[in-house]
Coordinates of N, CA, C and O in Angstrom, one line a residue:
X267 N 0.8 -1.2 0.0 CA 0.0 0.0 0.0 C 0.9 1.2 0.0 O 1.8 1.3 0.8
X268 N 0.7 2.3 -0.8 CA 1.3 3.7 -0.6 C -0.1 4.9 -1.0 O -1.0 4.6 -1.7
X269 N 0.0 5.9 -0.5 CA -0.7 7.0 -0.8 C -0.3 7.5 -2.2 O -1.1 7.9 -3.0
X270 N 1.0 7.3 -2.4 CA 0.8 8.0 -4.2 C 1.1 6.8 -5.1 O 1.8 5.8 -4.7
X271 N 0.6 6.8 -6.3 CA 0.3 5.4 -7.0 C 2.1 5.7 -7.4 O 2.8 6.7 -7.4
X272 N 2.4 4.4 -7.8 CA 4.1 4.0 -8.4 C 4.0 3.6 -9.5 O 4.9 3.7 -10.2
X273 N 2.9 3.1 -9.9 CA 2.6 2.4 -11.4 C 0.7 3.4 -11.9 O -0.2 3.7 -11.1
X274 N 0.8 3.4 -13.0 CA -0.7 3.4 -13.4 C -1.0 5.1 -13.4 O -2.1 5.3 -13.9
X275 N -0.5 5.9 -13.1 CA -0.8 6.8 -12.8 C -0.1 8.2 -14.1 O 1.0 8.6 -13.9
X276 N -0.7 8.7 -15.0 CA -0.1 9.5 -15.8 C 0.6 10.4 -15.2 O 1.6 10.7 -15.9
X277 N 0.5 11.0 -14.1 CA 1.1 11.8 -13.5 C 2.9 11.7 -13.3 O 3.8 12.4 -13.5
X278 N 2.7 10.3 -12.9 CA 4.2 9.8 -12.2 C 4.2 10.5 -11.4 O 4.9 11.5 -11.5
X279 N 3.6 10.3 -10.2 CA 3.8 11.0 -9.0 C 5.2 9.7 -8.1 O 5.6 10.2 -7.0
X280 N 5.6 8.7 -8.3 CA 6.9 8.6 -7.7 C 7.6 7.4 -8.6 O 7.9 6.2 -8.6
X281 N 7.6 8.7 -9.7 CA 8.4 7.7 -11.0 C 10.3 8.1 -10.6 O 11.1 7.7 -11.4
X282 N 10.8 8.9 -9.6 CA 11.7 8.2 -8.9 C 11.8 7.0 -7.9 O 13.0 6.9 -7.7
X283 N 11.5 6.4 -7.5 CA 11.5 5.4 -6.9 C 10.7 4.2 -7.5 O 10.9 3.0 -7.3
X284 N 9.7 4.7 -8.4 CA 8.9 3.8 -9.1 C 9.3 2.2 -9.6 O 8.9 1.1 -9.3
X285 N 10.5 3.1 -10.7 CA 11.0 1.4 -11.4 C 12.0 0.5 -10.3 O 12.0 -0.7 -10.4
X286 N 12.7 1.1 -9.1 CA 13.3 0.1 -8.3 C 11.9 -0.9 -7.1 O 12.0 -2.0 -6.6
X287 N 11.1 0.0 -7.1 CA 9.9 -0.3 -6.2 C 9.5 -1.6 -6.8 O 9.6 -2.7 -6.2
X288 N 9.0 -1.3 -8.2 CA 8.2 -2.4 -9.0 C 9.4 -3.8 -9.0 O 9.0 -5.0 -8.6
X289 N 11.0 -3.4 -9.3 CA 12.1 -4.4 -9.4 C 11.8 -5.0 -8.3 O 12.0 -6.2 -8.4
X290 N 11.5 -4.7 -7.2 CA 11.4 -4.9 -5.8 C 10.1 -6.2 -5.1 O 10.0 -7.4 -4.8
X291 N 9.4 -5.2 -5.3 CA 7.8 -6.1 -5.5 C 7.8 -7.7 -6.3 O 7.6 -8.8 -5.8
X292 N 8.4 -7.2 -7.7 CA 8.4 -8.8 -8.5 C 9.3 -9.4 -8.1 O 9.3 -10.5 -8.8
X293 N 10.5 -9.4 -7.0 CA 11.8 -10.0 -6.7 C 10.9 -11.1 -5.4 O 11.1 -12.3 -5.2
X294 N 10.1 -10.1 -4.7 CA 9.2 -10.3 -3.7 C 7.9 -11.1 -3.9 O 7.2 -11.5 -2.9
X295 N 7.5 -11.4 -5.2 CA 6.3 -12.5 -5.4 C 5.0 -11.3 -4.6 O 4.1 -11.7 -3.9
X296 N 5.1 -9.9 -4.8 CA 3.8 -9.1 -4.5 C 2.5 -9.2 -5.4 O 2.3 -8.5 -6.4
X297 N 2.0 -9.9 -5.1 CA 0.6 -9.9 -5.9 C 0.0 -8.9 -6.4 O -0.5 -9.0 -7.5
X298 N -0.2 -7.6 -5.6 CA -1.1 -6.6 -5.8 C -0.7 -5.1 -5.2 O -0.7 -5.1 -3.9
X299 N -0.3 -4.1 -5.7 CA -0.2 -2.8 -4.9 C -1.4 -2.1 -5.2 O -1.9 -2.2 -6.3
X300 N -1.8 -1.3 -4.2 CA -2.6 -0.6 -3.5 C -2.5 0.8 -3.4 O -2.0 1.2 -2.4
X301 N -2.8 1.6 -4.2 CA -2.2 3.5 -3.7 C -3.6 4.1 -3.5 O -4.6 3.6 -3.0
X302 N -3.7 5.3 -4.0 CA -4.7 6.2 -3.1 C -4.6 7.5 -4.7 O -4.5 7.2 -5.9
X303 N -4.5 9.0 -4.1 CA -4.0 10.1 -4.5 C -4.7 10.4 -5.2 O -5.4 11.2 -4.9
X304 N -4.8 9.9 -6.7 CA -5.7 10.1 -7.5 C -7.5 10.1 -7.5 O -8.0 9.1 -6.8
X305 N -8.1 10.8 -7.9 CA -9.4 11.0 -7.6 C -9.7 10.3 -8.3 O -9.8 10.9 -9.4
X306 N -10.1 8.8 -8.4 CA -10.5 7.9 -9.5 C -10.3 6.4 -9.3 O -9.7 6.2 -8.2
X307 N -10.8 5.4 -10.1 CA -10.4 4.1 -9.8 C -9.7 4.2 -11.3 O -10.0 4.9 -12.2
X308 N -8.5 3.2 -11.2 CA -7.7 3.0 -12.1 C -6.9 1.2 -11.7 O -6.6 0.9 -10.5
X309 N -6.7 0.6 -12.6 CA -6.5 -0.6 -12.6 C -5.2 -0.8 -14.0 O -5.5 -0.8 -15.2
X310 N -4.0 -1.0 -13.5 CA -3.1 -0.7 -14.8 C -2.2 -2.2 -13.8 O -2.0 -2.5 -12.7
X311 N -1.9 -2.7 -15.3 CA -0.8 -4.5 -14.9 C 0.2 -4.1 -15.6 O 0.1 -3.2 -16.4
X312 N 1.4 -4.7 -15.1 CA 2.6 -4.4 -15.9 C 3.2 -5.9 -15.0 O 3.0 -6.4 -13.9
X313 N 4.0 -6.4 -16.5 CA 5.0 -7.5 -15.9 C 3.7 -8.6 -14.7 O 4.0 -9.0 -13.6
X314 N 2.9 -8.8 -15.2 CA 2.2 -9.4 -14.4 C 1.5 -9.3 -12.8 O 0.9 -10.0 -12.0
X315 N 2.1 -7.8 -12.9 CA 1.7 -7.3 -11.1 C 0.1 -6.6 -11.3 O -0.4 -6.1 -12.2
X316 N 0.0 -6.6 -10.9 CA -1.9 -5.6 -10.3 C -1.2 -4.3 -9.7 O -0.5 -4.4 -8.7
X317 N -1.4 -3.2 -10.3 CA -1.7 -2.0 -9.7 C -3.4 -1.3 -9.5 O -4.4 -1.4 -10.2
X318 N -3.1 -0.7 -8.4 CA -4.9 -0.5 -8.4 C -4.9 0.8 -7.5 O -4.7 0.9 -6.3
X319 N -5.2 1.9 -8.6 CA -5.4 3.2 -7.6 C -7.2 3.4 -7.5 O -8.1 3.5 -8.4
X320 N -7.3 3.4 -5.3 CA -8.7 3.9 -5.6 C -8.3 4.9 -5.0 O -7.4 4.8 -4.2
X321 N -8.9 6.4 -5.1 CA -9.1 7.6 -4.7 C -10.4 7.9 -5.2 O -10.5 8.7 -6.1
X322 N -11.7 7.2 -4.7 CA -12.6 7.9 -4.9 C -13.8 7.9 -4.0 O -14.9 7.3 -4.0
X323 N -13.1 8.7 -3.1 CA -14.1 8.5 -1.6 C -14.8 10.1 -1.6 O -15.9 10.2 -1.1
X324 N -14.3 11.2 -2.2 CA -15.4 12.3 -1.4 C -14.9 13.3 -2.5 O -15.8 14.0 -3.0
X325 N -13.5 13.5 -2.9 CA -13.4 14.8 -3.4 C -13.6 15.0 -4.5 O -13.8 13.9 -5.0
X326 N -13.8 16.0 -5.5 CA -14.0 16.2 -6.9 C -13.3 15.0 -7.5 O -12.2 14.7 -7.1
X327 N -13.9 14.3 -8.8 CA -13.7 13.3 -9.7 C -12.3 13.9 -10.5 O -12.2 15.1 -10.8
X328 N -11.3 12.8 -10.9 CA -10.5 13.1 -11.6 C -11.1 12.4 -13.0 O -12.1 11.7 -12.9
X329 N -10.0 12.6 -14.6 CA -10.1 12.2 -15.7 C -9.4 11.9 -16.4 O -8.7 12.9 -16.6
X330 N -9.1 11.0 -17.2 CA -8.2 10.6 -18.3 C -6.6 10.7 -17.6 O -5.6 11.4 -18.0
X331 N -6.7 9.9 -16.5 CA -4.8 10.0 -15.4 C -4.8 8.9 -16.0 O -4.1 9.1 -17.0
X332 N -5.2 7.8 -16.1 CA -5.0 6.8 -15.8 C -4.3 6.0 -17.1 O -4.6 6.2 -18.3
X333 N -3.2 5.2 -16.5 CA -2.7 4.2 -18.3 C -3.5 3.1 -18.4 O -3.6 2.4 -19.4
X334 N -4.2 2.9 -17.3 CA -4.8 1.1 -17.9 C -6.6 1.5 -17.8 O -7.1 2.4 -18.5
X335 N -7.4 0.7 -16.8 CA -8.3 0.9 -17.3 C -9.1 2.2 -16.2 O -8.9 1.8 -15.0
X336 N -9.6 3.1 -16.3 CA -10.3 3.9 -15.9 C -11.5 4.1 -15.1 O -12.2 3.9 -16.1
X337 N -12.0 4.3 -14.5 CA -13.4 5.1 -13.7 C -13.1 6.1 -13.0 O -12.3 6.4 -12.1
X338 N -14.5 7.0 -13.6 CA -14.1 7.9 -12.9 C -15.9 8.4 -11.9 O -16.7 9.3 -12.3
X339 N -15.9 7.5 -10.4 CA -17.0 7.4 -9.8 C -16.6 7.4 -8.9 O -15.5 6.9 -8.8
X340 N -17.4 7.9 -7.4 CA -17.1 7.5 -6.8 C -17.4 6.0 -5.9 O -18.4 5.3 -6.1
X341 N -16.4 5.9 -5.0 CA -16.6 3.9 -4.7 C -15.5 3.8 -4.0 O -14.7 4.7 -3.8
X342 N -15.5 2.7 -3.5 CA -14.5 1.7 -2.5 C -14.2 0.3 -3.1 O -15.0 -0.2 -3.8
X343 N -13.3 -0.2 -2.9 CA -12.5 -1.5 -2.8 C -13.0 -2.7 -1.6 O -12.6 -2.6 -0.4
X344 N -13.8 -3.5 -2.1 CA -13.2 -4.5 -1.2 C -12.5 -5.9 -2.1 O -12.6 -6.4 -3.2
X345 N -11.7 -5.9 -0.6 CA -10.5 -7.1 -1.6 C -10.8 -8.1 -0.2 O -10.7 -7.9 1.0
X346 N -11.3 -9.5 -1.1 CA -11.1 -10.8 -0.4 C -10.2 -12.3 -0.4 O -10.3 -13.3 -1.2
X347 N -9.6 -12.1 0.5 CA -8.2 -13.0 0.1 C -8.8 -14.4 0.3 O -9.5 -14.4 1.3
X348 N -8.8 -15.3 -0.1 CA -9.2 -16.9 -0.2 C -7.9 -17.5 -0.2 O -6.9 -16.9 -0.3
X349 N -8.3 -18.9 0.0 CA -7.2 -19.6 -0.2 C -6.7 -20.2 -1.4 O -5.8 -21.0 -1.6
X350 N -7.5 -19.7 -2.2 CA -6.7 -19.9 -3.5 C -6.5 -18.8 -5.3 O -6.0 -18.7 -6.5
X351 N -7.3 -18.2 -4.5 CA -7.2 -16.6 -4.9 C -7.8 -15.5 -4.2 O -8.4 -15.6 -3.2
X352 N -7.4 -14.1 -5.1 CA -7.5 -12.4 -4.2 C -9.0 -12.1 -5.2 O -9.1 -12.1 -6.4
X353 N -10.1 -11.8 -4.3 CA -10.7 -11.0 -5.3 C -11.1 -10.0 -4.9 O -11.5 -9.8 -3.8
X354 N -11.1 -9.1 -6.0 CA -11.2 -7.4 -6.1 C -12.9 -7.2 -6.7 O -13.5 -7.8 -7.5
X355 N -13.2 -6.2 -5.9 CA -14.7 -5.7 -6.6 C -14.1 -3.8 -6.2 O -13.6 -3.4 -5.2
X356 N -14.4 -3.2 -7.1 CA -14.6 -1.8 -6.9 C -16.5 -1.7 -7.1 O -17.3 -2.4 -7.7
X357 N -16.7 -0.6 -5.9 CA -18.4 -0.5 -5.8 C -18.3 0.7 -5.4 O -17.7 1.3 -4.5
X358 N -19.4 1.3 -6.6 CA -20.2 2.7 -6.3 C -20.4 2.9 -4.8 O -20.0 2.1 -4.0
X359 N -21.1 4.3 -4.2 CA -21.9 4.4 -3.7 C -23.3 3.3 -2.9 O -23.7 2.9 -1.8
X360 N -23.6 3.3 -4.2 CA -25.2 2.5 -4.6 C -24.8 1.1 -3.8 O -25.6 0.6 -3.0
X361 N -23.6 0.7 -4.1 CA -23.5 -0.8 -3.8 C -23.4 -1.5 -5.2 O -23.6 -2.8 -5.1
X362 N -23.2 -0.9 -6.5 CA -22.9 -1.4 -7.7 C -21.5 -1.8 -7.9 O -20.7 -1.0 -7.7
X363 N -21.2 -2.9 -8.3 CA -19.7 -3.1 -9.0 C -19.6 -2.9 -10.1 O -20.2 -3.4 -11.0
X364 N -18.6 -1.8 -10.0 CA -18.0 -1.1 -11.2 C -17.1 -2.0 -11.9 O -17.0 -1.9 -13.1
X365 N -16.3 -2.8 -11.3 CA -15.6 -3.6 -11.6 C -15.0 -4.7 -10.4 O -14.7 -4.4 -9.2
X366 N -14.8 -6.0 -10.9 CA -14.3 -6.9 -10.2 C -13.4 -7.6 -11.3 O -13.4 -7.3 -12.5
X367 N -12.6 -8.6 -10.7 CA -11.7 -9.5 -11.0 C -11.1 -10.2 -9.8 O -11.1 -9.9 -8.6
X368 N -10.4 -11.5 -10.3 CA -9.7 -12.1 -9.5 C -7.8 -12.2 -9.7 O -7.3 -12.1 -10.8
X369 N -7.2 -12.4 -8.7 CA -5.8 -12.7 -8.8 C -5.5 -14.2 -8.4 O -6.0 -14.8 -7.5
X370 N -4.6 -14.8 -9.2 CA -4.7 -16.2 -9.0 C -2.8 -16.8 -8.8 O -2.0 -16.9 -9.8
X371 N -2.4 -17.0 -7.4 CA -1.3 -17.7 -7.6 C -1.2 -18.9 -7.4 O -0.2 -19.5 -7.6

């Protein structure tokens, strides 16, 4: 987990530390990172890792940051770890899923 995304993020808010982070993560068998910052749900893979920025709890909506896939609503994450896979649901407000998927090691 970090507050500013390292992957996925047009901005490159810590595209210093970024590419040793990611080197780091995959050395490490990290399934999934976690950031915040951006006002949006964003879902961007590289090299087989899950990046996933949610920032979309209260403040003005951001647009078009994102390199992979996009929303721009507000919502929450819940992530349920199983014993044989991670699954991700992003959900509105409403209690709609905007998006789900699973991670499988």
């Amino acid at each position: 987990f970090s507050h500013k995304p390292i992957q996925g993020s047009k901005r490159k808010i810590e595209s210093t530390y970024g590419d040793r982070l990611h080197t780091l993560f995959l050395k490490n068998n990290v399934s999934a990172v976690f950031s915040a910052h951006d006002h949006l749900y964003c879902t961007f893979k590289t090299d087989n890792l899950d990046y996933i920025i949610s920032g979309g709890a209260g403040s003005p909506l951001y647009k078009d940051l994102c390199n992979g896939r996009e929303i721009s609503d507000y919502h929450f994450v819940l992530v349920d770890v199983r014993k044989d896979r991670i699954e991700i649901k992003a959900m509105n407000e409403d209690g709609k899923v905007l998006d789900a998927f699973n991670m499988y090691k």
